[in-house]
PDB file of C-alpha atoms in Angstrom:
ATOM      1  CA  MET N 111       0.719   0.369  -0.003  1.00  0.00           C
ATOM      2  CA  LYS N 112       1.627   3.133  -1.196  1.00  0.00           C
ATOM      3  CA  ILE N 113       0.394   6.164   1.807  1.00  0.00           C
ATOM      4  CA  ASP N 114       1.168  10.063   1.270  1.00  0.00           C
ATOM      5  CA  ILE N 115       0.400  11.928   3.451  1.00  0.00           C
ATOM      6  CA  VAL N 116      -0.160  15.536   2.031  1.00  0.00           C
ATOM      7  CA  CYS N 117       0.064  18.727   3.719  1.00  0.00           C
ATOM      8  CA  VAL N 118       0.622  22.595   4.191  1.00  0.00           C
ATOM      9  CA  GLY N 119       4.010  24.363   5.387  1.00  0.00           C
ATOM     10  CA  LYS N 120       7.172  22.314   6.234  1.00  0.00           C
ATOM     11  CA  ILE N 121       7.442  21.440   9.979  1.00  0.00           C
ATOM     12  CA  LYS N 122      10.074  23.670  11.808  1.00  0.00           C
ATOM     13  CA  GLU N 123       9.569  23.328  15.323  1.00  0.00           C
ATOM     14  CA  ARG N 124      13.202  19.789  15.622  1.00  0.00           C
ATOM     15  CA  PHE N 125      10.524  18.045  18.088  1.00  0.00           C
ATOM     16  CA  TYR N 126       7.412  17.205  15.741  1.00  0.00           C
ATOM     17  CA  ALA N 127      10.274  16.433  13.157  1.00  0.00           C
ATOM     18  CA  ALA N 128      11.897  13.446  15.398  1.00  0.00           C
ATOM     19  CA  ALA N 129       8.837  11.988  15.870  1.00  0.00           C
ATOM     20  CA  ILE N 130       7.553  12.063  12.275  1.00  0.00           C
ATOM     21  CA  ASP N 131      11.510  10.945  11.360  1.00  0.00           C
ATOM     22  CA  GLU N 132      10.907   8.229  14.689  1.00  0.00           C
ATOM     23  CA  TYR N 133       6.828   6.642  13.597  1.00  0.00           C
ATOM     24  CA  GLY N 134       7.994   7.689   9.046  1.00  0.00           C
ATOM     25  CA  LYS N 135      11.672   4.327   9.823  1.00  0.00           C
ATOM     26  CA  ARG N 136       8.344   2.660  11.812  1.00  0.00           C
ATOM     27  CA  LEU N 137       5.477   2.317   8.613  1.00  0.00           C
ATOM     28  CA  GLY N 138       8.512   1.539   6.644  1.00  0.00           C
ATOM     29  CA  ARG N 139       8.062  -2.135   7.459  1.00  0.00           C
ATOM     30  CA  TYR N 140       3.840  -1.864   6.526  1.00  0.00           C
ATOM     31  CA  CYS N 141       3.690   0.442   4.142  1.00  0.00           C
ATOM     32  CA  GLN N 142       4.974   2.376   1.393  1.00  0.00           C
ATOM     33  CA  LEU N 143       5.072   6.867   2.549  1.00  0.00           C
ATOM     34  CA  GLU N 144       5.763   9.875   0.987  1.00  0.00           C
ATOM     35  CA  ILE N 145       5.002  13.637   3.034  1.00  0.00           C
ATOM     36  CA  ARG N 146       4.227  15.942   0.170  1.00  0.00           C
ATOM     37  CA  GLU N 147       3.489  19.285   1.481  1.00  0.00           C
ATOM     38  CA  VAL N 148       2.936  22.409  -0.290  1.00  0.00           C
ATOM     39  CA  ALA N 149       4.067  26.105   0.701  1.00  0.00           C
ATOM     40  CA  ASP N 150       1.500  27.702   3.910  1.00  0.00           C
ATOM     41  CA  GLU N 151      -0.014  31.520   3.208  1.00  0.00           C
ATOM     42  CA  LYS N 152       0.604  34.266   5.684  1.00  0.00           C
ATOM     43  CA  THR N 153      -2.242  34.614   7.583  1.00  0.00           C
ATOM     44  CA  PRO N 154      -2.318  38.464   8.655  1.00  0.00           C
ATOM     45  CA  ASP N 155      -3.744  38.835  11.951  1.00  0.00           C
ATOM     46  CA  HIS N 156      -8.034  39.798  12.290  1.00  0.00           C
ATOM     47  CA  SER N 157      -8.149  38.514   8.881  1.00  0.00           C
ATOM     48  CA  SER N 158     -11.641  38.921   7.627  1.00  0.00           C
ATOM     49  CA  GLU N 159     -13.431  36.103   6.177  1.00  0.00           C
ATOM     50  CA  THR N 160     -12.914  37.156   2.991  1.00  0.00           C
ATOM     51  CA  GLU N 161      -9.455  37.319   2.936  1.00  0.00           C
ATOM     52  CA  LYS N 162      -9.567  33.607   5.710  1.00  0.00           C
ATOM     53  CA  ASN N 163     -11.592  32.077   2.525  1.00  0.00           C
ATOM     54  CA  ARG N 164      -9.084  32.710  -0.351  1.00  0.00           C
ATOM     55  CA  ILE N 165      -6.077  31.882   1.322  1.00  0.00           C
ATOM     56  CA  LYS N 166      -7.726  28.490   2.085  1.00  0.00           C
ATOM     57  CA  ALA N 167      -8.690  28.568  -1.652  1.00  0.00           C
ATOM     58  CA  VAL N 168      -5.001  28.973  -2.392  1.00  0.00           C
ATOM     59  CA  GLU N 169      -3.266  26.503  -0.119  1.00  0.00           C
ATOM     60  CA  GLY N 170      -5.951  24.043  -1.516  1.00  0.00           C
ATOM     61  CA  GLU N 171      -5.321  24.539  -5.612  1.00  0.00           C
ATOM     62  CA  ARG N 172      -2.494  23.041  -4.731  1.00  0.00           C
ATOM     63  CA  LEU N 173      -2.986  20.553  -2.286  1.00  0.00           C
ATOM     64  CA  LEU N 174      -4.891  19.110  -4.649  1.00  0.00           C
ATOM     65  CA  GLN N 175      -2.154  19.222  -7.375  1.00  0.00           C
ATOM     66  CA  LYS N 176      -0.700  17.013  -5.760  1.00  0.00           C
ATOM     67  CA  LEU N 177      -3.240  14.436  -5.214  1.00  0.00           C
ATOM     68  CA  ARG N 178      -3.815  11.458  -7.945  1.00  0.00           C
ATOM     69  CA  PRO N 179      -7.149  10.988  -9.803  1.00  0.00           C
ATOM     70  CA  ASP N 180      -6.592   7.231  -8.762  1.00  0.00           C
ATOM     71  CA  ALA N 181      -5.687   7.790  -4.921  1.00  0.00           C
ATOM     72  CA  PHE N 182      -8.356   7.723  -2.108  1.00  0.00           C
ATOM     73  CA  VAL N 183      -8.728  10.907  -0.844  1.00  0.00           C
ATOM     74  CA  ILE N 184      -8.689  11.447   3.140  1.00  0.00           C
ATOM     75  CA  ALA N 185      -9.712  14.387   3.881  1.00  0.00           C
ATOM     76  CA  LEU N 186      -9.383  15.324   7.656  1.00  0.00           C
ATOM     77  CA  ALA N 187     -12.302  17.794   9.167  1.00  0.00           C
ATOM     78  CA  ILE N 188     -13.624  18.916  12.098  1.00  0.00           C
ATOM     79  CA  ASP N 189     -16.710  17.859  11.654  1.00  0.00           C
ATOM     80  CA  GLY N 190     -15.415  14.134   9.060  1.00  0.00           C
ATOM     81  CA  LYS N 191     -16.477  10.104  11.183  1.00  0.00           C
ATOM     82  CA  ALA N 192     -14.580   9.646  13.996  1.00  0.00           C
ATOM     83  CA  LEU N 193     -13.708   6.337  14.269  1.00  0.00           C
ATOM     84  CA  THR N 194     -12.030   3.510  17.194  1.00  0.00           C
ATOM     85  CA  SER N 195      -8.250   3.431  15.862  1.00  0.00           C
ATOM     86  CA  GLU N 196      -9.823  -0.337  15.179  1.00  0.00           C
ATOM     87  CA  ASP N 197     -12.950   0.638  13.211  1.00  0.00           C
ATOM     88  CA  PHE N 198      -9.253   2.931  11.481  1.00  0.00           C
ATOM     89  CA  SER N 199      -7.467  -0.067  11.242  1.00  0.00           C
ATOM     90  CA  ARG N 200     -10.333  -1.507   9.651  1.00  0.00           C
ATOM     91  CA  LYS N 201     -10.580   0.865   6.342  1.00  0.00           C
ATOM     92  CA  ILE N 202      -7.404   1.092   5.786  1.00  0.00           C
ATOM     93  CA  GLU N 203      -7.612  -2.765   5.114  1.00  0.00           C
ATOM     94  CA  GLN N 204      -9.917  -2.491   3.586  1.00  0.00           C
ATOM     95  CA  LEU N 205      -8.986  -0.595   0.488  1.00  0.00           C
ATOM     96  CA  GLY N 206      -6.614  -2.264   0.641  1.00  0.00           C
ATOM     97  CA  ILE N 207      -8.843  -5.382   0.173  1.00  0.00           C
ATOM     98  CA  SER N 208     -11.425  -3.477  -2.343  1.00  0.00           C
ATOM     99  CA  GLY N 209      -8.348  -2.881  -4.913  1.00  0.00           C
ATOM    100  CA  VAL N 210      -6.618   0.527  -3.396  1.00  0.00           C
ATOM    101  CA  SER N 211      -3.370   1.298  -3.493  1.00  0.00           C
ATOM    102  CA  HIS N 212      -3.201   4.215  -2.830  1.00  0.00           C
ATOM    103  CA  ILE N 213      -4.289   6.603  -0.396  1.00  0.00           C
ATOM    104  CA  GLN N 214      -4.076  10.133  -0.150  1.00  0.00           C
ATOM    105  CA  PHE N 215      -4.522  11.445   3.720  1.00  0.00           C
ATOM    106  CA  VAL N 216      -4.790  15.437   3.397  1.00  0.00           C
ATOM    107  CA  ILE N 217      -4.399  17.790   6.185  1.00  0.00           C
ATOM    108  CA  GLY N 218      -4.679  21.399   6.409  1.00  0.00           C
ATOM    109  CA  GLY N 219      -3.225  24.230   7.150  1.00  0.00           C
ATOM    110  CA  SER N 220      -3.816  26.937   9.704  1.00  0.00           C
ATOM    111  CA  LEU N 221      -7.697  27.942   8.840  1.00  0.00           C
ATOM    112  CA  GLY N 222      -8.340  24.279   7.269  1.00  0.00           C
ATOM    113  CA  LEU N 223      -9.445  22.551   4.144  1.00  0.00           C
ATOM    114  CA  SER N 224     -10.535  24.584   1.481  1.00  0.00           C
ATOM    115  CA  GLU N 225     -14.105  23.144   0.401  1.00  0.00           C
ATOM    116  CA  ALA N 226     -12.351  22.204  -3.110  1.00  0.00           C
ATOM    117  CA  VAL N 227     -10.399  19.718  -1.225  1.00  0.00           C
ATOM    118  CA  PHE N 228     -13.769  18.421   0.401  1.00  0.00           C
ATOM    119  CA  ARG N 229     -15.301  17.694  -2.657  1.00  0.00           C
ATOM    120  CA  ARG N 230     -12.015  15.287  -4.190  1.00  0.00           C
ATOM    121  CA  ALA N 231     -12.173  13.672  -0.554  1.00  0.00           C
ATOM    122  CA  ASP N 232     -13.688  10.405  -1.282  1.00  0.00           C
ATOM    123  CA  PHE N 233     -13.390   9.967   3.332  1.00  0.00           C
ATOM    124  CA  ARG N 234     -13.391  12.742   5.924  1.00  0.00           C
ATOM    125  CA  LEU N 235     -12.159  12.090   8.813  1.00  0.00           C
ATOM    126  CA  SER N 236     -12.772  13.708  12.887  1.00  0.00           C
ATOM    127  CA  PHE N 237      -9.855  12.298  15.019  1.00  0.00           C
ATOM    128  CA  SER N 238     -11.457  15.209  17.020  1.00  0.00           C
ATOM    129  CA  ALA N 239     -13.898  17.945  17.843  1.00  0.00           C
ATOM    130  CA  MET N 240     -11.286  19.857  19.409  1.00  0.00           C
ATOM    131  CA  THR N 241      -8.344  21.409  16.838  1.00  0.00           C
ATOM    132  CA  PHE N 242      -4.631  20.027  17.318  1.00  0.00           C
ATOM    133  CA  PRO N 243      -2.049  22.377  15.165  1.00  0.00           C
ATOM    134  CA  HIS N 244      -1.169  21.279  11.829  1.00  0.00           C
ATOM    135  CA  GLN N 245       2.054  20.101  12.144  1.00  0.00           C
ATOM    136  CA  LEU N 246       1.130  18.006  15.713  1.00  0.00           C
ATOM    137  CA  MET N 247      -1.579  16.842  13.598  1.00  0.00           C
ATOM    138  CA  ARG N 248       0.573  14.906  11.389  1.00  0.00           C
ATOM    139  CA  VAL N 249       2.207  13.385  14.077  1.00  0.00           C
ATOM    140  CA  ILE N 250      -1.716  12.190  15.505  1.00  0.00           C
ATOM    141  CA  LEU N 251      -1.927  10.943  11.823  1.00  0.00           C
ATOM    142  CA  MET N 252       1.529   9.047  11.744  1.00  0.00           C
ATOM    143  CA  GLU N 253       0.958   7.624  14.880  1.00  0.00           C
ATOM    144  CA  GLN N 254      -2.836   6.541  13.466  1.00  0.00           C
ATOM    145  CA  ILE N 255      -1.978   4.921  10.805  1.00  0.00           C
ATOM    146  CA  TYR N 256       1.378   2.899  12.698  1.00  0.00           C
ATOM    147  CA  ARG N 257      -1.216   1.814  15.337  1.00  0.00           C
ATOM    148  CA  GLY N 258      -3.411   0.571  12.651  1.00  0.00           C
ATOM    149  CA  TYR N 259      -1.328  -1.566  10.734  1.00  0.00           C
ATOM    150  CA  ARG N 260       0.218  -3.552  14.200  1.00  0.00           C
ATOM    151  CA  ILE N 261      -3.417  -3.868  14.819  1.00  0.00           C
ATOM    152  CA  MET N 262      -4.910  -5.313  11.486  1.00  0.00           C
ATOM    153  CA  LYS N 263      -1.780  -7.639  12.151  1.00  0.00           C
ATOM    154  CA  GLY N 264      -2.168  -8.390  15.688  1.00  0.00           C
ATOM    155  CA  GLU N 265       1.171  -7.131  16.626  1.00  0.00           C
ATOM    156  CA  PRO N 266       1.089  -5.854  20.644  1.00  0.00           C
ATOM    157  CA  TYR N 267       0.098  -2.171  20.727  1.00  0.00           C
ATOM    158  CA  HIS N 268      -0.150  -0.218  24.173  1.00  0.00           C
ATOM    159  CA  LYS N 269      -3.866   0.818  24.682  1.00  0.00           C
TER     160      LYS N 269
END
């Protein structure tokens, strides 16, 4: 299975980068992982809704350029479907069984994803009703993908 994490912005903090590197190494046993970053737009303080929508649209167009037409696209969204780790594992496994060989997870920037990205997505996934920094979300997503593969393979993993 090929898995891409398509995301806005670069990782700036070393502790996030270290966690991402660690989970990337661990995932190497289970899938072919690629992180595909697009540039983020600066969001001025006290931006209007119009300005925020413009920024999401620009970032969204960049994200859409990284999405493959043959991939199953999962957009991370607060209003998406919440899954347990076991359900998430089954989702990945079922996609593979049904013939999907490429999954692309999409993480938006600080303002979230554009409507155009949501329209392209095949599934909306929520990790929580809470808002997380998009850099931290990358770590959380990678950990859950790793956990999902461990569950799928019947391998022990802490709860």
